[in-house]
């Protein structure tokens, strides 16, 4: 490949950058890439001949500009970054840098709200339609969304929760319209791509963070209006591996209720830490029997393991609902009386 001919492709620039950074740094960068990306980039590096100094300087300069653009966007948003970059590089170059950085970062809608105080955010959205509130919460980080959800009026929570769970893909023009409403008070970032958010998993993650009272209110409301959705959310809210967060006394209570064959099947394929956390609360004889059962059953289908784990999780949720064990929740549950 002759470096002097034509414009460099993005892949050629990446290869030149990788070589310029040196072996140690380049090898660390490759660990963040997929096998396909590593193979493609390695091939491009192999095709490189002598890198002319001006080409190397061009690539490193462009990389430096993009790093600056990303830093300014992270600190002050797109508009602030563009103002700084225009002052440094001129209008056209600044637009080019911003466009490249925004594409690389894949900035999501409502990202400008991530540093907003939940109470302040509530004042912006409390009078909006439940579907609009659901759209905003679906794009927020789970901890911020959970905080805002906890502050919604009781009669709104289940409605908004159901709308989050049933949400799939949202046209960018709809997102843009909602962002414009908030634009008057806060800087906004508009996404030009069709993006996805929400879903049952998103709601389950949110409910795992809110306090127990808020969770019960939402799940009770969902059980009345959409029992199937409520059950689906419950199944996703506490996964078997979360048993690591349960204290010894609660583990012992769970073991009294669990079928040992289910437990042996559920532990197949789990980490050594999870197995130790369970076995630590069993007698030596019971551990020996459990290990024998796990070894005797040999290879098992993942589906069977997941079903056994779900039966254990159902016991955990039943004991929690009965007040016999306590699972760690939001800040309000940190208080023990």
Short mmCIF file of C-alpha atoms in Angstrom, two decimals, residues 167-310:
data_model
loop_
_atom_site.label_atom_id
_atom_site.label_comp_id
_atom_site.label_asym_id
_atom_site.label_seq_id
_atom_site.Cartn_x
_atom_site.Cartn_y
_atom_site.Cartn_z
CA UNK A 167 -42.08 -0.05 25.09
CA UNK A 168 -39.90 -1.25 22.23
CA UNK A 169 -38.53 1.10 19.56
CA UNK A 170 -39.26 4.81 19.40
CA UNK A 171 -39.06 6.97 16.24
CA UNK A 172 -36.38 9.68 16.56
CA UNK A 173 -38.88 12.45 15.74
CA UNK A 174 -40.92 11.54 18.83
CA UNK A 175 -37.80 11.59 21.01
CA UNK A 176 -36.82 14.92 19.47
CA UNK A 177 -40.20 16.46 20.32
CA UNK A 178 -39.95 15.35 23.94
CA UNK A 179 -36.40 16.63 24.22
CA UNK A 180 -37.45 20.02 22.88
CA UNK A 181 -39.87 20.39 25.80
CA UNK A 182 -36.94 20.08 28.21
CA UNK A 183 -34.59 22.09 25.99
CA UNK A 184 -35.77 25.41 27.41
CA UNK A 185 -34.29 24.66 30.83
CA UNK A 186 -31.54 22.16 30.07
CA UNK A 187 -29.11 21.49 27.21
CA UNK A 188 -30.25 18.55 25.09
CA UNK A 189 -28.68 15.98 22.83
CA UNK A 190 -30.78 14.82 19.90
CA UNK A 191 -30.30 11.33 18.56
CA UNK A 192 -30.68 10.85 14.80
CA UNK A 193 -30.85 7.08 14.97
CA UNK A 194 -33.78 4.78 15.73
CA UNK A 195 -32.99 3.60 19.24
CA UNK A 196 -34.45 1.03 21.57
CA UNK A 197 -35.11 1.22 25.29
CA UNK A 198 -37.51 -0.04 27.88
CA UNK A 199 -38.85 -3.56 27.94
CA UNK A 200 -39.56 -6.00 30.73
CA UNK A 201 -35.87 -6.35 31.64
CA UNK A 202 -35.48 -2.57 31.99
CA UNK A 203 -38.44 -2.42 34.34
CA UNK A 204 -37.08 -5.34 36.40
CA UNK A 205 -33.71 -3.56 36.76
CA UNK A 206 -35.48 -0.40 37.85
CA UNK A 207 -37.61 -2.23 40.43
CA UNK A 208 -34.56 -3.98 41.82
CA UNK A 209 -33.23 -0.55 42.82
CA UNK A 210 -36.31 1.22 44.18
CA UNK A 211 -37.30 0.79 47.82
CA UNK A 212 -39.48 -2.17 48.75
CA UNK A 213 -42.62 -0.06 49.32
CA UNK A 214 -42.42 1.44 45.84
CA UNK A 215 -41.78 -1.99 44.35
CA UNK A 216 -44.84 -3.48 46.06
CA UNK A 217 -47.05 -0.59 44.91
CA UNK A 218 -45.98 -1.00 41.29
CA UNK A 219 -46.18 -4.80 41.25
CA UNK A 220 -49.58 -4.79 42.98
CA UNK A 221 -50.84 -2.32 40.38
CA UNK A 222 -49.44 -4.41 37.55
CA UNK A 223 -50.97 -7.57 39.03
CA UNK A 224 -54.40 -5.93 38.82
CA UNK A 225 -54.04 -4.55 35.29
CA UNK A 226 -51.66 -7.03 33.65
CA UNK A 227 -51.02 -10.21 35.73
CA UNK A 228 -48.90 -11.88 33.03
CA UNK A 229 -46.57 -8.88 32.80
CA UNK A 230 -46.31 -8.70 36.60
CA UNK A 231 -45.26 -12.35 36.75
CA UNK A 232 -42.72 -11.88 33.96
CA UNK A 233 -41.18 -8.91 35.76
CA UNK A 234 -40.98 -10.83 39.05
CA UNK A 235 -39.06 -13.63 37.36
CA UNK A 236 -36.42 -11.18 36.11
CA UNK A 237 -36.10 -9.11 39.27
CA UNK A 238 -34.04 -11.59 41.30
CA UNK A 239 -31.73 -13.94 39.43
CA UNK A 240 -30.21 -17.01 41.08
CA UNK A 241 -26.68 -15.54 41.19
CA UNK A 242 -28.05 -12.73 43.39
CA UNK A 243 -28.11 -15.30 46.18
CA UNK A 244 -24.55 -14.09 46.89
CA UNK A 245 -26.13 -10.97 48.42
CA UNK A 246 -28.18 -12.98 50.95
CA UNK A 247 -26.80 -13.42 54.48
CA UNK A 248 -26.12 -16.79 56.12
CA UNK A 249 -29.26 -16.83 58.28
CA UNK A 250 -31.48 -16.27 55.26
CA UNK A 251 -29.57 -18.92 53.25
CA UNK A 252 -30.21 -21.45 56.00
CA UNK A 253 -33.91 -20.60 55.94
CA UNK A 254 -34.00 -21.06 52.16
CA UNK A 255 -32.24 -24.43 52.44
CA UNK A 256 -34.98 -25.67 54.77
CA UNK A 257 -37.56 -25.00 52.06
CA UNK A 258 -35.60 -26.06 48.97
CA UNK A 259 -35.63 -29.49 47.38
CA UNK A 260 -32.05 -30.82 47.40
CA UNK A 261 -32.39 -32.24 43.87
CA UNK A 262 -33.47 -28.78 42.68
CA UNK A 263 -30.52 -27.25 44.54
CA UNK A 264 -28.03 -29.68 42.96
CA UNK A 265 -29.42 -28.95 39.51
CA UNK A 266 -29.53 -25.19 40.13
CA UNK A 267 -25.86 -25.12 41.16
CA UNK A 268 -24.70 -26.83 37.96
CA UNK A 269 -22.79 -24.30 35.91
CA UNK A 270 -22.72 -21.59 38.61
CA UNK A 271 -19.49 -20.05 39.84
CA UNK A 272 -17.38 -21.58 42.60
CA UNK A 273 -18.22 -18.54 44.76
CA UNK A 274 -21.96 -19.17 44.51
CA UNK A 275 -21.54 -22.84 45.34
CA UNK A 276 -19.33 -22.04 48.33
CA UNK A 277 -21.80 -19.45 49.60
CA UNK A 278 -24.51 -22.12 49.67
CA UNK A 279 -22.40 -25.01 50.96
CA UNK A 280 -20.93 -22.87 53.72
CA UNK A 281 -24.35 -22.99 55.35
CA UNK A 282 -24.73 -26.78 55.13
CA UNK A 283 -23.39 -29.64 57.25
CA UNK A 284 -20.43 -31.62 55.92
CA UNK A 285 -22.66 -34.63 55.33
CA UNK A 286 -25.22 -32.54 53.41
CA UNK A 287 -22.42 -31.00 51.29
CA UNK A 288 -21.05 -34.45 50.45
CA UNK A 289 -24.50 -35.63 49.36
CA UNK A 290 -25.06 -32.47 47.32
CA UNK A 291 -21.72 -32.84 45.52
CA UNK A 292 -22.45 -36.50 44.82
CA UNK A 293 -25.84 -35.56 43.33
CA UNK A 294 -24.24 -32.89 41.14
CA UNK A 295 -21.58 -35.31 39.90
CA UNK A 296 -24.01 -38.19 39.40
CA UNK A 297 -26.40 -36.23 37.18
CA UNK A 298 -23.64 -35.52 34.65
CA UNK A 299 -24.20 -33.00 31.82
CA UNK A 300 -27.60 -31.32 31.98
CA UNK A 301 -29.55 -29.02 29.69
CA UNK A 302 -29.25 -25.31 30.43
CA UNK A 303 -33.04 -25.05 30.30
CA UNK A 304 -33.36 -27.58 33.15
CA UNK A 305 -30.79 -25.71 35.22
CA UNK A 306 -32.61 -22.41 34.71
CA UNK A 307 -35.95 -23.97 35.67
CA UNK A 308 -34.46 -25.35 38.89
CA UNK A 309 -32.91 -21.95 39.66
CA UNK A 310 -36.28 -20.30 39.09
#
